[in-house]
Amino acid sequence: MHGVTAPERRYVITFGCPDRTGIIARISGFLAEHGGWIVEAAYHTDPDTGWFFTRQVVRADSLPFAADELRARFAEVAAELSAESSWQVSDTGERRRAVILVSKAGHCLYDLLGRVASGELDVEVAAVIGNHDSLADITRAHGIPFHHVPFPPGDKAAAFEQVRKLVDEHDPHAVVLARFMQILPADLCREWAGRAINIHHSFLPSFIGAKPYHQAHTRGVKLVGATCHYVTADLDAGPIIEQDVIRVDHGDSVEDMVRKGRDIEKVTLARGLRWHLENRVLVHGNRTVVF
Protein backbone atom coordinates (compact mmCIF):
# COMPACT_ATOMS: atom_id res chain seq x y z
CA MET A 1 0.00 0.00 0.00
CA HIS A 2 1.14 3.49 -0.71
CA GLY A 3 1.51 5.80 2.27
CA VAL A 4 -0.96 8.63 2.71
CA THR A 5 0.64 11.98 2.09
CA ALA A 6 -0.08 14.50 4.82
CA PRO A 7 -1.74 17.68 3.57
CA GLU A 8 0.52 20.67 3.19
CA ARG A 9 0.56 22.82 6.32
CA ARG A 10 -0.88 26.26 5.75
CA TYR A 11 -1.66 29.45 7.63
CA VAL A 12 -5.07 30.98 7.00
CA ILE A 13 -5.52 34.73 7.48
CA THR A 14 -9.08 36.05 7.63
CA PHE A 15 -9.53 39.75 7.77
CA GLY A 16 -12.15 42.48 7.71
CA CYS A 17 -11.77 46.26 7.82
CA PRO A 18 -13.29 49.48 6.46
CA ASP A 19 -12.83 49.52 2.70
CA ARG A 20 -10.18 51.81 1.19
CA THR A 21 -7.58 51.72 -1.54
CA GLY A 22 -4.36 49.79 -0.98
CA ILE A 23 -5.61 47.07 1.38
CA ILE A 24 -4.73 44.15 -0.90
CA ALA A 25 -1.36 45.68 -1.70
CA ARG A 26 -0.59 46.12 2.00
CA ILE A 27 -1.48 42.53 2.92
CA SER A 28 0.23 40.90 -0.05
CA GLY A 29 3.24 43.19 0.39
CA PHE A 30 3.55 42.16 4.04
CA LEU A 31 3.46 38.47 3.10
CA ALA A 32 5.89 38.92 0.19
CA GLU A 33 8.31 40.78 2.44
CA HIS A 34 8.66 37.62 4.54
CA GLY A 35 8.65 35.19 1.61
CA GLY A 36 5.03 34.16 2.09
CA TRP A 37 3.74 31.95 -0.74
CA ILE A 38 0.01 32.64 -1.21
CA VAL A 39 -1.89 29.59 -2.49
CA GLU A 40 -5.45 30.91 -2.08
CA ALA A 41 -6.82 34.45 -1.99
CA ALA A 42 -10.41 35.66 -1.90
CA TYR A 43 -11.82 39.16 -1.59
CA HIS A 44 -15.19 40.85 -1.15
CA THR A 45 -16.38 44.38 -0.48
CA ASP A 46 -19.89 44.96 0.87
CA PRO A 47 -21.21 48.16 -0.70
CA ASP A 48 -23.96 48.47 1.92
CA THR A 49 -21.59 48.65 4.89
CA GLY A 50 -18.38 49.74 3.16
CA TRP A 51 -16.57 46.78 4.71
CA PHE A 52 -13.76 44.82 3.05
CA PHE A 53 -13.23 41.07 3.61
CA THR A 54 -10.44 38.72 2.61
CA ARG A 55 -9.18 35.19 3.22
CA GLN A 56 -5.53 34.48 2.45
CA VAL A 57 -3.93 31.04 2.60
CA VAL A 58 -0.14 30.84 2.83
CA ARG A 59 2.22 27.87 2.72
CA ALA A 60 3.61 27.52 6.23
CA ASP A 61 7.01 26.36 5.00
CA SER A 62 7.44 29.57 2.98
CA LEU A 63 7.64 31.75 6.09
CA PRO A 64 10.67 31.96 8.40
CA PHE A 65 8.53 31.90 11.54
CA ALA A 66 5.60 30.00 13.07
CA ALA A 67 1.95 30.97 13.44
CA ASP A 68 2.38 32.84 16.74
CA GLU A 69 5.05 35.09 15.25
CA LEU A 70 2.90 35.61 12.16
CA ARG A 71 0.03 36.75 14.39
CA ALA A 72 2.29 39.14 16.28
CA ARG A 73 3.67 40.70 13.11
CA PHE A 74 0.34 40.82 11.28
CA ALA A 75 -1.23 42.65 14.24
CA GLU A 76 0.61 45.77 13.13
CA VAL A 77 -0.93 45.52 9.65
CA ALA A 78 -4.38 44.91 11.13
CA ALA A 79 -4.08 47.96 13.40
CA GLU A 80 -2.88 50.10 10.50
CA LEU A 81 -5.97 49.10 8.47
CA SER A 82 -8.38 49.52 11.43
CA ALA A 83 -9.32 45.85 11.50
CA GLU A 84 -9.71 45.93 15.29
CA SER A 85 -10.71 42.41 16.37
CA SER A 86 -12.08 41.21 13.03
CA TRP A 87 -8.98 39.31 11.92
CA GLN A 88 -7.56 35.87 12.68
CA VAL A 89 -4.60 33.67 11.81
CA SER A 90 -5.18 29.91 12.01
CA ASP A 91 -2.80 27.01 11.49
CA THR A 92 -4.01 23.94 9.57
CA GLY A 93 -1.38 21.93 11.44
CA GLU A 94 -3.45 22.32 14.62
CA ARG A 95 -6.36 19.93 14.46
CA ARG A 96 -9.76 21.42 15.19
CA ARG A 97 -11.93 20.21 18.08
CA ALA A 98 -15.71 20.07 18.29
CA VAL A 99 -18.26 19.19 20.95
CA ILE A 100 -21.67 18.05 19.73
CA LEU A 101 -24.93 18.64 21.63
CA VAL A 102 -27.85 16.29 20.90
CA SER A 103 -31.31 15.31 22.08
CA LYS A 104 -33.15 12.28 20.62
CA ALA A 105 -32.98 12.77 16.84
CA GLY A 106 -29.82 11.08 15.63
CA HIS A 107 -29.62 11.76 11.89
CA CYS A 108 -27.20 14.70 12.12
CA LEU A 109 -24.99 12.99 14.71
CA TYR A 110 -24.83 9.75 12.72
CA ASP A 111 -23.86 11.71 9.62
CA LEU A 112 -21.14 13.75 11.34
CA LEU A 113 -19.64 10.71 13.10
CA GLY A 114 -19.55 8.85 9.79
CA ARG A 115 -17.78 11.72 8.05
CA VAL A 116 -15.23 11.97 10.85
CA ALA A 117 -14.62 8.21 10.91
CA SER A 118 -14.07 8.12 7.14
CA GLY A 119 -11.66 11.04 7.26
CA GLU A 120 -13.96 13.20 5.16
CA LEU A 121 -14.37 15.73 7.98
CA ASP A 122 -11.07 16.49 9.71
CA VAL A 123 -12.10 17.34 13.24
CA GLU A 124 -11.67 15.75 16.66
CA VAL A 125 -15.04 15.21 18.28
CA ALA A 126 -13.97 15.62 21.89
CA ALA A 127 -17.37 14.76 23.39
CA VAL A 128 -21.07 14.39 22.71
CA ILE A 129 -23.49 15.78 25.30
CA GLY A 130 -27.15 14.83 25.32
CA ASN A 131 -30.15 15.83 27.36
CA HIS A 132 -31.36 12.29 26.63
CA ASP A 133 -29.20 9.17 26.55
CA SER A 134 -30.68 7.78 23.30
CA LEU A 135 -27.48 8.40 21.32
CA ALA A 136 -24.98 7.20 23.91
CA ASP A 137 -24.31 3.81 22.29
CA ILE A 138 -23.53 5.10 18.79
CA THR A 139 -21.28 7.79 20.26
CA ARG A 140 -19.29 5.35 22.37
CA ALA A 141 -19.08 2.92 19.44
CA HIS A 142 -17.00 5.62 17.75
CA GLY A 143 -14.74 5.85 20.81
CA ILE A 144 -16.09 9.24 21.85
CA PRO A 145 -17.21 10.10 25.41
CA PHE A 146 -20.93 10.65 25.88
CA HIS A 147 -22.28 12.75 28.75
CA HIS A 148 -25.94 12.55 29.72
CA VAL A 149 -27.18 15.80 31.27
CA PRO A 150 -30.91 15.61 32.12
CA PHE A 151 -32.92 18.83 31.80
CA PRO A 152 -35.63 18.79 34.48
CA PRO A 153 -38.35 21.34 33.63
CA GLY A 154 -37.81 23.37 36.78
CA ASP A 155 -34.00 23.53 36.87
CA LYS A 156 -32.59 24.07 33.41
CA ALA A 157 -30.09 26.65 34.66
CA ALA A 158 -28.20 24.00 36.61
CA ALA A 159 -28.26 21.66 33.62
CA PHE A 160 -26.87 24.34 31.33
CA GLU A 161 -24.14 25.09 33.85
CA GLN A 162 -23.11 21.43 33.72
CA VAL A 163 -23.16 21.53 29.91
CA ARG A 164 -21.03 24.68 29.98
CA LYS A 165 -18.37 23.02 32.14
CA LEU A 166 -18.29 19.89 29.98
CA VAL A 167 -17.94 21.94 26.79
CA ASP A 168 -15.44 24.48 28.08
CA GLU A 169 -13.00 21.89 29.39
CA HIS A 170 -12.32 20.97 25.74
CA ASP A 171 -12.07 24.60 24.52
CA PRO A 172 -13.62 23.54 21.19
CA HIS A 173 -13.41 25.44 17.92
CA ALA A 174 -17.07 24.50 17.30
CA VAL A 175 -20.05 23.68 19.52
CA VAL A 176 -22.46 21.88 17.21
CA LEU A 177 -26.15 21.80 18.08
CA ALA A 178 -27.05 18.68 16.10
CA ARG A 179 -30.84 18.86 16.61
CA PHE A 180 -30.34 19.79 20.27
CA MET A 181 -33.85 20.68 21.37
CA GLN A 182 -32.99 23.12 24.14
CA ILE A 183 -32.66 26.90 23.80
CA LEU A 184 -29.22 28.16 24.80
CA PRO A 185 -29.40 30.89 27.46
CA ALA A 186 -28.16 34.34 26.48
CA ASP A 187 -24.94 34.08 28.51
CA LEU A 188 -23.90 30.91 26.69
CA CYS A 189 -24.78 32.49 23.35
CA ARG A 190 -22.38 35.31 24.20
CA GLU A 191 -19.66 33.01 25.53
CA TRP A 192 -19.80 30.71 22.48
CA ALA A 193 -20.44 33.47 19.93
CA GLY A 194 -18.97 32.57 16.56
CA ARG A 195 -18.47 28.95 17.66
CA ALA A 196 -21.97 27.60 18.40
CA ILE A 197 -23.58 26.29 15.20
CA ASN A 198 -27.20 25.21 14.85
CA ILE A 199 -29.30 23.52 12.17
CA HIS A 200 -33.04 23.87 11.73
CA HIS A 201 -35.65 23.17 9.08
CA SER A 202 -36.84 25.87 6.71
CA PHE A 203 -40.43 26.00 7.93
CA LEU A 204 -39.68 28.75 10.44
CA PRO A 205 -41.35 31.17 10.77
CA SER A 206 -44.11 29.95 8.40
CA PHE A 207 -45.05 26.84 10.38
CA ILE A 208 -44.40 27.45 14.07
CA GLY A 209 -45.17 24.98 16.84
CA ALA A 210 -45.89 21.27 16.86
CA LYS A 211 -45.70 19.06 13.77
CA PRO A 212 -44.33 21.56 11.23
CA TYR A 213 -44.11 18.86 8.55
CA HIS A 214 -47.79 18.07 8.98
CA GLN A 215 -48.59 21.77 8.62
CA ALA A 216 -46.39 22.01 5.52
CA HIS A 217 -47.97 18.90 4.00
CA THR A 218 -51.44 20.34 4.52
CA ARG A 219 -50.32 23.58 2.87
CA GLY A 220 -48.87 21.69 -0.09
CA VAL A 221 -45.33 23.05 0.04
CA LYS A 222 -43.01 22.12 -2.81
CA LEU A 223 -39.63 22.67 -1.15
CA VAL A 224 -38.16 21.46 2.14
CA GLY A 225 -34.99 23.19 3.30
CA ALA A 226 -32.52 23.63 6.11
CA THR A 227 -30.56 26.53 7.57
CA CYS A 228 -27.18 26.25 9.29
CA HIS A 229 -26.38 29.34 11.34
CA TYR A 230 -24.45 30.68 14.28
CA VAL A 231 -26.37 30.73 17.55
CA THR A 232 -27.37 34.05 19.06
CA ALA A 233 -29.83 35.08 21.74
CA ASP A 234 -32.35 35.77 18.96
CA LEU A 235 -33.78 32.29 18.46
CA ASP A 236 -32.93 30.80 15.04
CA ALA A 237 -32.00 34.28 13.75
CA GLY A 238 -28.20 34.24 13.95
CA PRO A 239 -25.82 34.82 11.02
CA ILE A 240 -26.51 32.23 8.31
CA ILE A 241 -23.63 30.03 7.19
CA GLU A 242 -25.39 27.79 4.66
CA GLN A 243 -28.86 26.91 3.38
CA ASP A 244 -30.16 24.31 0.96
CA VAL A 245 -33.44 22.84 -0.26
CA ILE A 246 -34.81 19.59 -1.62
CA ARG A 247 -37.96 19.31 -3.73
CA VAL A 248 -41.12 17.54 -2.59
CA ASP A 249 -44.33 17.04 -4.50
CA HIS A 250 -48.00 16.12 -4.14
CA GLY A 251 -47.17 12.41 -3.95
CA ASP A 252 -44.97 12.73 -0.87
CA SER A 253 -46.43 11.70 2.46
CA VAL A 254 -45.60 13.46 5.72
CA GLU A 255 -43.10 10.66 6.38
CA ASP A 256 -41.47 11.25 2.98
CA MET A 257 -41.15 14.95 3.77
CA VAL A 258 -39.61 14.24 7.17
CA ARG A 259 -37.07 11.88 5.56
CA LYS A 260 -36.15 14.40 2.90
CA GLY A 261 -35.95 17.13 5.54
CA ARG A 262 -33.50 15.05 7.56
CA ASP A 263 -31.41 14.42 4.46
CA ILE A 264 -31.06 18.12 3.68
CA GLU A 265 -30.37 18.97 7.33
CA LYS A 266 -27.46 16.50 7.44
CA VAL A 267 -25.80 17.83 4.30
CA THR A 268 -26.31 21.48 5.20
CA LEU A 269 -24.94 21.08 8.73
CA ALA A 270 -21.88 19.13 7.55
CA ARG A 271 -21.16 21.72 4.87
CA GLY A 272 -21.55 24.64 7.27
CA LEU A 273 -19.37 22.99 9.90
CA ARG A 274 -16.64 22.26 7.37
CA TRP A 275 -16.58 25.88 6.19
CA HIS A 276 -16.45 27.09 9.80
CA LEU A 277 -13.56 24.77 10.67
CA GLU A 278 -11.67 25.86 7.54
CA ASN A 279 -12.07 29.52 8.56
CA ARG A 280 -14.10 30.31 5.45
CA VAL A 281 -16.86 32.17 7.29
CA LEU A 282 -16.45 35.84 8.21
CA VAL A 283 -19.21 37.38 10.33
CA HIS A 284 -20.10 41.05 10.11
CA GLY A 285 -23.15 42.08 12.09
CA ASN A 286 -25.83 39.50 11.40
CA ARG A 287 -24.51 38.57 7.97
CA THR A 288 -21.71 36.34 6.78
CA VAL A 289 -19.23 36.25 3.94
CA VAL A 290 -18.36 32.65 3.05
CA PHE A 291 -15.20 32.21 0.96
mmCIF file of N, CA and C in Angstrom, residues 10 12 14 40-42 54-55 57 88 90 230 241 271-283 288-291:
data_model
loop_
_atom_site.group_PDB
_atom_site.id
_atom_site.type_symbol
_atom_site.label_atom_id
_atom_site.label_comp_id
_atom_site.label_asym_id
_atom_site.label_seq_id
_atom_site.Cartn_x
_atom_site.Cartn_y
_atom_site.Cartn_z
ATOM 1 N N ARG A 10 -0.628 24.912 6.217
ATOM 2 C CA ARG A 10 -0.882 26.262 5.750
ATOM 3 C C ARG A 10 -1.353 27.159 6.888
ATOM 4 N N VAL A 12 -3.891 30.340 7.596
ATOM 5 C CA VAL A 12 -5.065 30.985 7.004
ATOM 6 C C VAL A 12 -5.301 32.316 7.708
ATOM 7 N N THR A 14 -7.783 35.469 7.967
ATOM 8 C CA THR A 14 -9.083 36.047 7.634
ATOM 9 C C THR A 14 -9.123 37.450 8.223
ATOM 10 N N GLU A 40 -4.043 30.568 -1.883
ATOM 11 C CA GLU A 40 -5.454 30.909 -2.084
ATOM 12 C C GLU A 40 -5.645 32.358 -1.664
ATOM 13 N N ALA A 41 -6.491 33.078 -2.376
ATOM 14 C CA ALA A 41 -6.816 34.448 -1.994
ATOM 15 C C ALA A 41 -8.231 34.769 -2.463
ATOM 16 N N ALA A 42 -9.039 35.291 -1.567
ATOM 17 C CA ALA A 42 -10.408 35.661 -1.899
ATOM 18 C C ALA A 42 -10.711 37.022 -1.294
ATOM 19 N N THR A 54 -11.358 39.562 3.374
ATOM 20 C CA THR A 54 -10.445 38.719 2.613
ATOM 21 C C THR A 54 -10.093 37.467 3.391
ATOM 22 N N ARG A 55 -9.724 36.434 2.648
ATOM 23 C CA ARG A 55 -9.184 35.191 3.218
ATOM 24 C C ARG A 55 -7.946 34.845 2.402
ATOM 25 N N VAL A 57 -4.517 32.300 2.159
ATOM 26 C CA VAL A 57 -3.926 31.039 2.601
ATOM 27 C C VAL A 57 -2.475 31.006 2.140
ATOM 28 N N GLN A 88 -7.969 37.117 12.020
ATOM 29 C CA GLN A 88 -7.556 35.875 12.678
ATOM 30 C C GLN A 88 -6.507 35.179 11.825
ATOM 31 N N SER A 90 -5.050 31.297 11.546
ATOM 32 C CA SER A 90 -5.175 29.914 12.008
ATOM 33 C C SER A 90 -4.143 29.039 11.311
ATOM 34 N N TYR A 230 -25.035 30.475 12.964
ATOM 35 C CA TYR A 230 -24.448 30.679 14.283
ATOM 36 C C TYR A 230 -25.555 30.992 15.283
ATOM 37 N N ILE A 241 -24.826 30.572 7.819
ATOM 38 C CA ILE A 241 -23.626 30.028 7.187
ATOM 39 C C ILE A 241 -23.973 29.354 5.860
ATOM 40 N N ARG A 271 -21.794 20.720 5.728
ATOM 41 C CA ARG A 271 -21.158 21.717 4.867
ATOM 42 C C ARG A 271 -20.821 22.982 5.663
ATOM 43 N N GLY A 272 -21.783 23.450 6.459
ATOM 44 C CA GLY A 272 -21.546 24.643 7.268
ATOM 45 C C GLY A 272 -20.446 24.439 8.287
ATOM 46 N N LEU A 273 -20.419 23.273 8.923
ATOM 47 C CA LEU A 273 -19.369 22.989 9.905
ATOM 48 C C LEU A 273 -18.004 22.945 9.242
ATOM 49 N N ARG A 274 -17.917 22.315 8.093
ATOM 50 C CA ARG A 274 -16.639 22.258 7.372
ATOM 51 C C ARG A 274 -16.129 23.669 7.065
ATOM 52 N N TRP A 275 -17.001 24.516 6.544
ATOM 53 C CA TRP A 275 -16.583 25.876 6.193
ATOM 54 C C TRP A 275 -16.132 26.644 7.433
ATOM 55 N N HIS A 276 -16.843 26.433 8.551
ATOM 56 C CA HIS A 276 -16.450 27.088 9.797
ATOM 57 C C HIS A 276 -15.062 26.622 10.244
ATOM 58 N N LEU A 277 -14.829 25.321 10.216
ATOM 59 C CA LEU A 277 -13.560 24.768 10.669
ATOM 60 C C LEU A 277 -12.403 25.184 9.760
ATOM 61 N N GLU A 278 -12.700 25.427 8.487
ATOM 62 C CA GLU A 278 -11.670 25.857 7.544
ATOM 63 C C GLU A 278 -11.510 27.381 7.515
ATOM 64 N N ASN A 279 -12.152 28.057 8.465
ATOM 65 C CA ASN A 279 -12.073 29.516 8.557
ATOM 66 C C ASN A 279 -12.489 30.195 7.247
ATOM 67 N N ARG A 280 -13.575 29.706 6.674
ATOM 68 C CA ARG A 280 -14.099 30.307 5.447
ATOM 69 C C ARG A 280 -15.241 31.279 5.716
ATOM 70 N N VAL A 281 -15.686 31.371 6.964
ATOM 71 C CA VAL A 281 -16.860 32.169 7.292
ATOM 72 C C VAL A 281 -16.443 33.408 8.083
ATOM 73 N N LEU A 282 -16.723 34.572 7.533
ATOM 74 C CA LEU A 282 -16.451 35.838 8.209
ATOM 75 C C LEU A 282 -17.782 36.471 8.572
ATOM 76 N N VAL A 283 -17.954 36.816 9.841
ATOM 77 C CA VAL A 283 -19.210 37.382 10.332
ATOM 78 C C VAL A 283 -19.068 38.891 10.451
ATOM 79 N N THR A 288 -22.983 37.020 6.939
ATOM 80 C CA THR A 288 -21.707 36.339 6.780
ATOM 81 C C THR A 288 -21.194 36.490 5.342
ATOM 82 N N VAL A 289 -19.885 36.437 5.230
ATOM 83 C CA VAL A 289 -19.226 36.253 3.940
ATOM 84 C C VAL A 289 -18.586 34.878 4.009
ATOM 85 N N VAL A 290 -18.877 34.013 3.054
ATOM 86 C CA VAL A 290 -18.360 32.653 3.052
ATOM 87 C C VAL A 290 -17.465 32.486 1.826
ATOM 88 N N PHE A 291 -16.166 32.357 2.060
ATOM 89 C CA PHE A 291 -15.200 32.212 0.964
ATOM 90 C C PHE A 291 -14.966 30.746 0.627
#
